[in-house]
Amino acid sequence: MKSTKESLPRKTVYRLSLYLRGLDRLAGAGAATVSSETLAEAAGVKSTQLRKDLAFLGHFGTRGLGYNTAALRERLLAVLRRSRLQPVVLAGAGHLGAALLGYGGFAKEGFEILAAFDVDPAIVGTRLNGIPVLAMENLAPFVTAERVRMAILTAPAAAAQEVADRLVVAGVKAILNFAPLILQTPPGVTVKNVNLAIELENLGYFLDAE
Amino acid sequence: MKSTKESLPRKTVYRLSLYLRGLDRLAGAGAATVSSETLAEAAGVKSTQLRKDLAFLGHFGTRGLGYNTAALRERLLAVLRRSRLQPVVLAGAGHLGAALLGYGGFAKEGFEILAAFDVDPAIVGTRLNGIPVLAMENLAPFVTAERVRMAILTAPAAAAQEVADRLVVAGVKAILNFAPLILQTPPGVTVKNVNLAIELENLGYFLDAE
DNA sequence: CTGTGTGAAGGCTTTCACAGCC
DNA sequence: GGCTGTGAAAGCCTTCACACAG
């Protein structure tokens, strides 16, 4: 029998995060159980989808009643915890990078950003929202020493590939990339691109032409 | 014969944005034509995928040669232009909202953010990166008067649904939502959720367990 | 009778293989 | 020979329908 984590479909894993957040939001109501219908609505998916997703984690819902709220929460956390405990660094503390540090959304969800790195002497040595900004030269040694495997890349497009190279050499295995270009990385390194302008452009396309 | 725009698959439209950006990045080389292989690599997709996507726009590549760079760029712009010309408002100029205004990534890509709205009297009346910050009370009248149909929602989670309701009533048809909850909206309104913590969590999940 | 678990069907995307044109 | 355009095949994901447990 093989371990659970290997067999979870990519999109299911993504939705588990949605379920966990939906559950937390519903927690205010304090109900001991939650139906797939209710939670699915809170997460923005169909109830059949949710049941199929949760079935991958083993069947622990109760027919006729729903899922035990606390047990479900624990189970989801157990699956997702691993990634939350990962230390993270942020490379490029310019406009967007500084914004993400100040934003607080990561810390609130349990992620710890150990440090930010930038080339600008004006901000190196300062702290942004409590997170130290260090010189870019220290990036690789820091990442290696702290065994950091995840990074948020918010460097300008022109510098992004070079910074990514440093991250990879130092041992980073996963990059959340905000720079508008496709990073070249060796196998074994995962890159997830976020391009807000494209999201907006895409959204606009599907407006009724009217 | 039906119009091109109706029949483009959702994911294809998304990739067209990638192709356009890839093309712009390759433009430096100044080549008159580009092969599906080259452009696909710049966009981070497989060449067969790119060819299938472009085929939806009508066949205007040249066999044995590739695509005319300028013509392809024009064609992509023609398809995506509509959304770029859409005026946009930003609701919630707190940490993340202010960051997005300062970021400049939208303006660089051709989007015009007409105004931001917030409840905080300390920032209402000021400008962020040249964009006026107006009082939340003026949101609905402004949206209606300017016929705004797209909005970026960066209000706190607790206020997001209420702000979304105002946007919808005022005529907004598409929302790029950064608040960590599922917005309830009537049919005809498209919501695209962006949750950076989930992206990071998801990325972390797929790290090799080691 | 309510609500989960799940095989089967359906739909959407991607990849393959190769025909066709320059 | 090189590279696009495209039917067919494969893969992945979602939805349906309903058996089944509490």
Coordinates of C-alpha atoms (C1' of nucleotides) in Angstrom, one line a residue:
Chain A
M1 CA 0.0 0.0 0.0
K2 CA 1.5 3.2 -0.9
S3 CA 1.7 6.5 1.0
T4 CA -1.1 8.9 0.6
K5 CA 0.9 11.8 -0.6
E6 CA 2.2 10.2 -3.7
S7 CA -1.2 9.7 -5.2
L8 CA -3.0 13.0 -4.7
P9 CA -3.9 14.6 -8.0
R10 CA -2.4 18.0 -8.5
K11 CA -5.7 19.9 -8.5
T12 CA -7.0 18.0 -5.5
V13 CA -4.1 19.2 -3.4
Y14 CA -4.9 22.7 -4.4
R15 CA -8.5 22.3 -3.3
L16 CA -7.5 20.8 0.0
S17 CA -6.1 24.2 0.8
L18 CA -9.4 25.7 -0.1
Y19 CA -11.3 23.3 2.1
L20 CA -9.1 24.0 5.0
R21 CA -9.7 27.7 4.7
G22 CA -13.4 27.2 4.2
L23 CA -13.5 25.0 7.3
D24 CA -11.8 27.7 9.3
R25 CA -14.2 30.2 8.1
L26 CA -17.2 28.0 9.0
A27 CA -15.6 27.2 12.4
G28 CA -17.2 30.4 13.8
A29 CA -20.5 28.6 13.6
G30 CA -19.0 26.0 15.9
A31 CA -20.8 23.0 14.4
A32 CA -19.4 19.7 15.2
T33 CA -20.0 18.3 11.7
V34 CA -20.1 19.8 8.3
S35 CA -21.8 18.4 5.1
S36 CA -20.0 18.2 1.8
E37 CA -22.7 20.5 0.5
T38 CA -22.0 23.2 3.0
L39 CA -18.2 23.0 2.9
A40 CA -18.2 22.8 -0.9
E41 CA -20.1 26.1 -1.1
A42 CA -17.7 27.7 1.3
A43 CA -14.8 26.6 -0.9
G44 CA -16.5 27.4 -4.2
V45 CA -16.6 23.9 -5.6
K46 CA -19.3 21.3 -6.3
S47 CA -20.1 18.9 -3.5
T48 CA -19.3 15.8 -5.5
Q49 CA -15.9 17.2 -6.2
L50 CA -15.3 17.7 -2.6
R51 CA -16.4 14.2 -1.7
K52 CA -14.2 12.7 -4.3
D53 CA -11.2 14.8 -3.1
L54 CA -11.7 13.9 0.5
A55 CA -12.0 10.2 -0.5
F56 CA -8.3 10.3 -1.4
L57 CA -7.5 10.9 2.2
G58 CA -9.4 7.8 3.3
H59 CA -13.1 7.7 4.0
F60 CA -13.8 9.2 7.3
G61 CA -17.0 11.0 6.7
T62 CA -20.2 9.7 8.3
R63 CA -23.1 8.9 6.0
G64 CA -26.2 10.7 6.8
L65 CA -24.3 13.2 8.9
G66 CA -21.3 14.7 7.2
Y67 CA -17.7 15.2 8.3
N68 CA -16.4 15.7 11.8
T69 CA -15.2 19.3 11.7
A70 CA -12.2 18.8 14.0
A71 CA -11.1 15.5 12.5
L72 CA -11.3 16.8 9.0
R73 CA -9.3 19.9 9.9
E74 CA -6.6 17.8 11.5
R75 CA -6.5 15.5 8.5
L76 CA -6.1 18.4 6.1
L77 CA -3.5 20.0 8.2
A78 CA -1.6 16.8 8.4
V79 CA -1.4 16.6 4.6
L80 CA -0.6 20.3 4.1
R81 CA 1.5 20.9 7.2
R82 CA 4.7 19.8 5.6
S83 CA 4.7 22.8 3.3
R84 CA 3.7 25.3 6.0
L85 CA 6.7 24.5 8.1
Q86 CA 9.1 25.2 5.3
P87 CA 11.3 28.2 5.8
V88 CA 11.1 30.7 3.0
V89 CA 13.2 33.5 1.7
L90 CA 12.2 36.4 -0.5
A91 CA 14.6 37.6 -3.2
G92 CA 14.1 41.2 -4.5
A93 CA 12.6 43.6 -1.9
G94 CA 11.5 46.2 -4.4
H95 CA 8.0 47.4 -4.8
L96 CA 6.2 44.1 -5.0
G97 CA 8.6 42.3 -2.7
A98 CA 8.3 44.9 0.0
A99 CA 4.5 44.8 -0.4
L100 CA 4.4 41.0 0.1
L101 CA 6.5 41.4 3.2
G102 CA 4.2 44.0 4.6
Y103 CA 1.1 42.2 3.5
G104 CA 1.1 39.7 6.3
G105 CA -0.9 37.1 4.4
F106 CA 1.9 34.6 4.5
A107 CA 2.6 34.9 8.2
K108 CA -1.1 34.7 9.0
E109 CA -1.2 31.3 7.2
G110 CA 1.7 30.0 9.1
F111 CA 4.6 30.6 6.7
E112 CA 7.8 32.0 8.0
I113 CA 9.8 34.3 5.8
L114 CA 13.3 34.2 7.3
A115 CA 14.8 37.0 5.4
A116 CA 14.6 39.2 2.3
F117 CA 17.5 39.9 -0.1
D118 CA 18.1 42.9 -2.2
V119 CA 20.9 44.8 -4.0
D120 CA 19.8 48.3 -3.0
P121 CA 22.2 49.5 -0.2
A122 CA 19.5 51.9 0.9
I123 CA 17.4 49.1 2.3
V124 CA 19.9 46.5 3.1
G125 CA 20.3 46.3 6.9
T126 CA 16.8 47.5 7.5
R127 CA 13.7 45.5 8.4
L128 CA 10.5 45.3 6.6
N129 CA 7.6 44.3 8.8
G130 CA 10.1 42.7 11.1
I131 CA 11.9 40.7 8.4
P132 CA 15.6 41.6 7.9
V133 CA 16.7 42.7 4.5
L134 CA 20.1 41.3 3.7
A135 CA 22.6 41.9 0.9
M136 CA 22.1 39.8 -2.2
E137 CA 25.7 38.5 -1.8
N138 CA 24.6 36.7 1.3
L139 CA 21.7 35.0 -0.4
A140 CA 23.4 31.7 -1.3
P141 CA 25.3 31.2 2.0
F142 CA 22.2 32.0 3.9
V143 CA 20.0 29.6 1.9
T144 CA 22.5 26.8 2.2
A145 CA 23.1 27.4 5.9
E146 CA 19.4 27.5 6.8
R147 CA 18.5 24.7 4.5
V148 CA 15.9 26.8 2.8
R149 CA 14.1 25.0 0.0
M150 CA 11.4 27.5 -1.0
A151 CA 11.8 31.1 -2.3
I152 CA 9.6 33.9 -3.4
L153 CA 11.2 35.7 -6.4
T154 CA 10.2 39.3 -6.8
A155 CA 13.4 40.6 -8.5
P156 CA 13.0 42.7 -11.7
A157 CA 12.7 40.7 -14.9
A158 CA 16.2 41.6 -16.0
A159 CA 17.8 40.1 -12.9
A160 CA 15.4 37.3 -12.2
Q161 CA 17.1 34.5 -14.0
E162 CA 20.4 35.3 -12.4
V163 CA 18.8 35.4 -8.9
A164 CA 17.0 32.2 -9.7
D165 CA 20.3 30.6 -10.6
R166 CA 21.8 31.6 -7.2
L167 CA 18.8 30.2 -5.4
V168 CA 19.0 26.9 -7.2
V169 CA 22.7 26.5 -6.7
A170 CA 22.2 27.2 -3.0
G171 CA 19.7 24.4 -2.7
V172 CA 16.2 25.9 -3.3
K173 CA 13.8 23.4 -4.8
A174 CA 10.6 25.5 -5.3
I175 CA 10.2 29.0 -6.5
L176 CA 7.1 31.2 -6.5
N177 CA 8.1 33.5 -9.4
F178 CA 6.5 36.9 -9.8
A179 CA 9.0 38.0 -12.5
P180 CA 7.4 38.1 -16.0
L181 CA 9.5 35.6 -17.7
I182 CA 10.0 31.8 -17.9
L183 CA 12.8 30.8 -15.6
Q184 CA 15.2 28.1 -16.8
T185 CA 15.7 25.7 -14.0
P186 CA 17.2 22.2 -13.8
P187 CA 14.9 19.2 -13.3
G188 CA 13.9 18.8 -9.6
V189 CA 13.2 22.4 -9.2
T190 CA 9.5 23.5 -9.3
V191 CA 8.5 26.9 -10.5
K192 CA 5.1 28.4 -10.0
N193 CA 4.5 31.6 -12.0
V194 CA 2.3 34.3 -10.8
N195 CA 1.6 37.2 -13.2
L196 CA -1.0 39.5 -12.0
A197 CA -1.3 41.4 -15.3
I198 CA -2.0 38.2 -17.1
E199 CA -4.7 37.3 -14.6
L200 CA -6.3 40.6 -15.2
E201 CA -6.0 40.3 -18.9
N202 CA -7.5 36.9 -18.9
L203 CA -10.4 38.0 -16.7
G204 CA -11.1 40.8 -19.1
Y205 CA -11.2 38.6 -22.1
F206 CA -14.2 36.7 -20.8
L207 CA -16.3 39.8 -20.2
D208 CA -19.4 39.6 -22.5
A209 CA -18.5 41.6 -25.5
E210 CA -21.8 43.4 -25.3
Chain B
M1 CA -19.4 31.2 -39.4
K2 CA -19.0 32.3 -36.0
S3 CA -16.7 34.9 -34.5
T4 CA -13.3 33.8 -33.3
K5 CA -13.6 34.9 -29.8
E6 CA -16.4 32.7 -28.8
S7 CA -14.7 29.5 -29.5
L8 CA -11.3 29.9 -27.8
P9 CA -10.8 27.4 -25.0
R10 CA -10.3 29.0 -21.6
K11 CA -6.7 27.8 -21.2
T12 CA -5.8 28.7 -24.7
V13 CA -6.7 32.3 -24.0
Y14 CA -4.5 32.3 -20.9
R15 CA -1.5 31.0 -23.0
L16 CA -2.0 33.6 -25.6
S17 CA -1.0 36.1 -23.0
L18 CA 2.1 34.0 -22.4
Y19 CA 2.9 33.9 -26.1
L20 CA 2.5 37.7 -26.4
R21 CA 5.0 38.2 -23.5
G22 CA 7.3 35.6 -24.8
L23 CA 7.3 37.3 -28.2
D24 CA 8.1 40.7 -26.7
R25 CA 11.0 39.2 -24.9
L26 CA 12.3 37.6 -28.0
A27 CA 11.7 40.8 -30.0
G28 CA 15.1 42.0 -28.8
A29 CA 16.7 39.5 -31.1
G30 CA 14.9 41.3 -34.0
A31 CA 14.2 38.1 -36.0
A32 CA 11.4 38.5 -38.6
T33 CA 10.0 35.1 -37.9
V34 CA 9.9 32.7 -35.0
S35 CA 9.3 29.0 -34.9
S36 CA 6.8 27.3 -32.7
E37 CA 9.7 25.6 -31.0
T38 CA 11.4 28.8 -30.1
L39 CA 8.4 30.7 -28.9
A40 CA 7.1 27.7 -27.0
E41 CA 10.3 27.5 -25.0
A42 CA 10.1 31.2 -24.2
A43 CA 6.5 30.7 -23.0
G44 CA 7.2 27.6 -21.1
V45 CA 4.9 25.2 -23.1
K46 CA 5.3 22.4 -25.6
S47 CA 5.5 23.4 -29.3
T48 CA 2.6 21.2 -30.3
Q49 CA 0.5 23.0 -27.7
L50 CA 1.5 26.4 -29.1
R51 CA 0.7 25.4 -32.7
K52 CA -2.7 24.0 -31.7
D53 CA -3.4 27.2 -29.8
L54 CA -2.4 29.5 -32.6
A55 CA -4.5 27.4 -35.0
F56 CA -7.6 28.7 -33.3
L57 CA -6.7 32.2 -34.5
G58 CA -6.6 31.1 -38.1
H59 CA -3.6 29.5 -39.8
F60 CA -1.1 32.2 -40.7
G61 CA 2.2 30.5 -39.9
T62 CA 4.4 29.6 -42.8
R63 CA 5.4 26.0 -43.1
G64 CA 9.1 25.4 -43.2
L65 CA 9.7 28.9 -41.8
G66 CA 7.6 29.7 -38.7
Y67 CA 5.4 32.6 -37.8
N68 CA 5.9 36.2 -38.8
T69 CA 6.8 37.9 -35.6
A70 CA 5.1 41.2 -36.3
A71 CA 2.0 39.6 -37.7
L72 CA 1.7 37.2 -34.8
R73 CA 2.1 40.0 -32.3
E74 CA -0.6 42.0 -34.0
R75 CA -3.0 39.1 -34.0
L76 CA -2.4 38.3 -30.4
L77 CA -2.9 41.9 -29.4
A78 CA -6.1 42.1 -31.5
V79 CA -7.5 39.2 -29.5
L80 CA -6.4 40.4 -26.1
R81 CA -6.7 44.1 -26.7
R82 CA -10.3 44.3 -25.6
S83 CA -9.4 43.4 -22.1
R84 CA -6.5 45.7 -21.9
L85 CA -8.5 48.7 -22.8
Q86 CA -10.9 48.0 -19.9
P87 CA -10.8 50.6 -17.2
V88 CA -10.2 49.1 -13.7
V89 CA -10.8 50.2 -10.2
L90 CA -9.1 48.9 -7.0
A91 CA -11.2 48.5 -3.9
G92 CA -9.2 48.4 -0.6
A93 CA -6.0 50.4 -0.6
G94 CA -4.5 48.8 2.5
H95 CA -1.2 46.9 2.4
L96 CA -1.7 44.7 -0.5
G97 CA -3.8 47.2 -2.5
A98 CA -1.3 50.0 -2.1
A99 CA 1.4 47.6 -3.1
L100 CA -0.3 46.7 -6.3
L101 CA -0.8 50.4 -7.1
G102 CA 2.9 51.0 -6.5
Y103 CA 4.0 47.9 -8.3
G104 CA 3.4 49.3 -11.8
G105 CA 3.1 45.9 -13.4
F106 CA -0.4 46.7 -14.5
A107 CA 0.3 50.0 -16.1
K108 CA 3.3 48.5 -17.8
E109 CA 1.1 46.0 -19.5
G110 CA -1.4 48.6 -20.6
F111 CA -4.0 48.5 -17.9
E112 CA -5.4 51.7 -16.6
I113 CA -6.4 51.8 -13.0
L114 CA -8.7 54.8 -12.8
A115 CA -9.0 55.1 -9.0
A116 CA -8.6 53.3 -5.7
F117 CA -11.2 53.3 -2.9
D118 CA -10.8 52.9 0.8
V119 CA -12.5 53.7 4.1
D120 CA -9.4 55.1 5.9
P121 CA -9.8 58.9 6.1
A122 CA -6.0 59.1 6.4
I123 CA -5.4 58.1 2.8
V124 CA -8.6 59.2 1.1
G125 CA -7.8 62.2 -0.9
T126 CA -4.2 61.3 -1.4
R127 CA -2.6 59.7 -4.5
L128 CA -0.7 56.4 -4.6
N129 CA 1.7 56.2 -7.6
G130 CA -0.5 58.9 -9.2
I131 CA -3.7 57.1 -8.7
P132 CA -6.3 59.0 -6.7
V133 CA -7.6 57.3 -3.5
L134 CA -11.3 58.1 -3.1
A135 CA -13.8 57.4 -0.3
M136 CA -15.6 54.1 -0.4
E137 CA -18.9 55.9 -0.5
N138 CA -18.0 57.1 -4.0
L139 CA -17.3 53.6 -5.3
A140 CA -20.7 52.8 -6.7
P141 CA -21.4 56.2 -8.3
F142 CA -17.9 56.3 -9.8
V143 CA -18.1 52.8 -11.2
T144 CA -21.5 53.5 -12.7
A145 CA -20.5 56.8 -14.2
E146 CA -17.3 55.6 -15.7
R147 CA -18.8 52.3 -16.9
V148 CA -16.2 50.3 -15.1
R149 CA -16.6 46.6 -15.5
M150 CA -13.4 45.2 -13.9
A151 CA -12.2 45.6 -10.4
I152 CA -9.3 44.4 -8.2
L153 CA -10.6 43.6 -4.8
T154 CA -8.0 43.9 -2.0
A155 CA -10.3 44.7 0.9
P156 CA -9.9 42.8 4.2
A157 CA -11.7 39.5 4.3
A158 CA -14.3 40.8 6.7
A159 CA -15.3 43.6 4.4
A160 CA -14.7 41.9 1.0
Q161 CA -18.2 40.5 0.4
E162 CA -19.9 43.8 1.2
V163 CA -17.5 45.6 -1.1
A164 CA -18.0 43.0 -3.8
D165 CA -21.8 43.6 -3.5
R166 CA -21.3 47.3 -4.1
L167 CA -19.1 46.6 -7.1
V168 CA -21.7 44.2 -8.6
V169 CA -24.6 46.5 -8.0
A170 CA -22.7 49.3 -9.7
G171 CA -22.1 47.3 -12.8
V172 CA -18.8 45.5 -12.4
K173 CA -18.7 42.2 -14.3
A174 CA -15.3 40.8 -13.4
I175 CA -13.4 40.8 -10.1
L176 CA -9.8 39.9 -9.4
N177 CA -10.2 38.9 -5.8
F178 CA -7.3 38.8 -3.3
A179 CA -9.5 38.4 -0.2
P180 CA -9.3 34.9 1.2
L181 CA -12.9 33.9 0.9
I182 CA -15.3 32.8 -1.8
L183 CA -17.4 35.7 -3.0
Q184 CA -21.1 35.2 -3.6
T185 CA -21.9 36.8 -6.9
P186 CA -24.8 36.6 -9.3
P187 CA -24.5 34.8 -12.6
G188 CA -22.8 37.0 -15.2
V189 CA -20.2 38.1 -12.8
T190 CA -16.8 36.4 -13.1
V191 CA -14.5 36.1 -10.1
K192 CA -10.9 35.1 -10.3
N193 CA -9.4 34.3 -6.9
V194 CA -5.7 34.9 -6.1
N195 CA -4.5 33.6 -2.8
L196 CA -0.7 33.8 -2.5
A197 CA -0.6 31.8 0.7
I198 CA -2.3 28.9 -1.1
E199 CA 0.1 29.2 -4.0
L200 CA 3.0 28.9 -1.6
E201 CA 1.4 26.0 0.3
N202 CA 0.7 24.2 -2.9
L203 CA 4.2 24.7 -4.1
G204 CA 5.6 23.3 -0.9
Y205 CA 3.5 20.2 -1.1
F206 CA 5.2 19.0 -4.1
L207 CA 8.7 19.3 -2.8
D208 CA 10.3 15.9 -2.6
A209 CA 9.7 14.6 0.9
E210 CA 13.4 13.7 1.0
Chain C
dC1 C1' -34.4 9.7 4.9
dT2 C1' -30.0 12.2 4.8
dG3 C1' -25.6 12.5 3.1
dT4 C1' -21.2 9.9 1.9
dG5 C1' -18.4 6.9 -1.2
dT6 C1' -17.7 5.5 -5.9
dG7 C1' -17.9 3.2 -10.6
dA8 C1' -19.1 4.9 -15.0
dA9 C1' -19.8 8.5 -18.2
dG10 C1' -18.7 12.7 -20.0
dG11 C1' -15.9 16.8 -21.1
dC12 C1' -11.9 19.1 -21.6
dT13 C1' -6.7 19.4 -22.6
dT14 C1' -2.6 17.7 -24.0
dT15 C1' 0.2 14.8 -26.7
dC16 C1' 1.2 12.1 -30.7
dA17 C1' 1.8 11.1 -35.4
dC18 C1' 2.0 12.5 -39.7
dA19 C1' 0.0 14.8 -43.9
dG20 C1' 0.8 19.0 -46.3
dC21 C1' 3.0 23.2 -47.8
dC22 C1' 7.1 26.3 -48.4
Chain D
dG1 C1' 14.4 19.4 -45.4
dG2 C1' 12.0 22.2 -42.2
dC3 C1' 8.1 23.4 -39.8
dT4 C1' 3.2 24.2 -39.6
dG5 C1' -1.6 22.4 -39.2
dT6 C1' -4.6 18.8 -37.6
dG7 C1' -7.2 14.3 -36.9
dA8 C1' -6.8 10.7 -33.7
dA9 C1' -5.4 8.9 -29.3
dA10 C1' -4.4 9.4 -24.6
dG11 C1' -4.7 11.5 -20.2
dC12 C1' -6.7 14.0 -16.7
dC13 C1' -10.4 15.9 -14.3
dT14 C1' -15.3 16.7 -13.4
dT15 C1' -20.0 15.3 -13.1
dC16 C1' -23.6 12.0 -12.8
dA17 C1' -26.2 8.4 -10.8
dC18 C1' -26.9 5.5 -7.4
dA19 C1' -25.5 2.0 -3.9
dC20 C1' -25.0 2.0 0.8
dA21 C1' -24.3 3.3 5.7
dG22 C1' -26.1 5.6 9.8

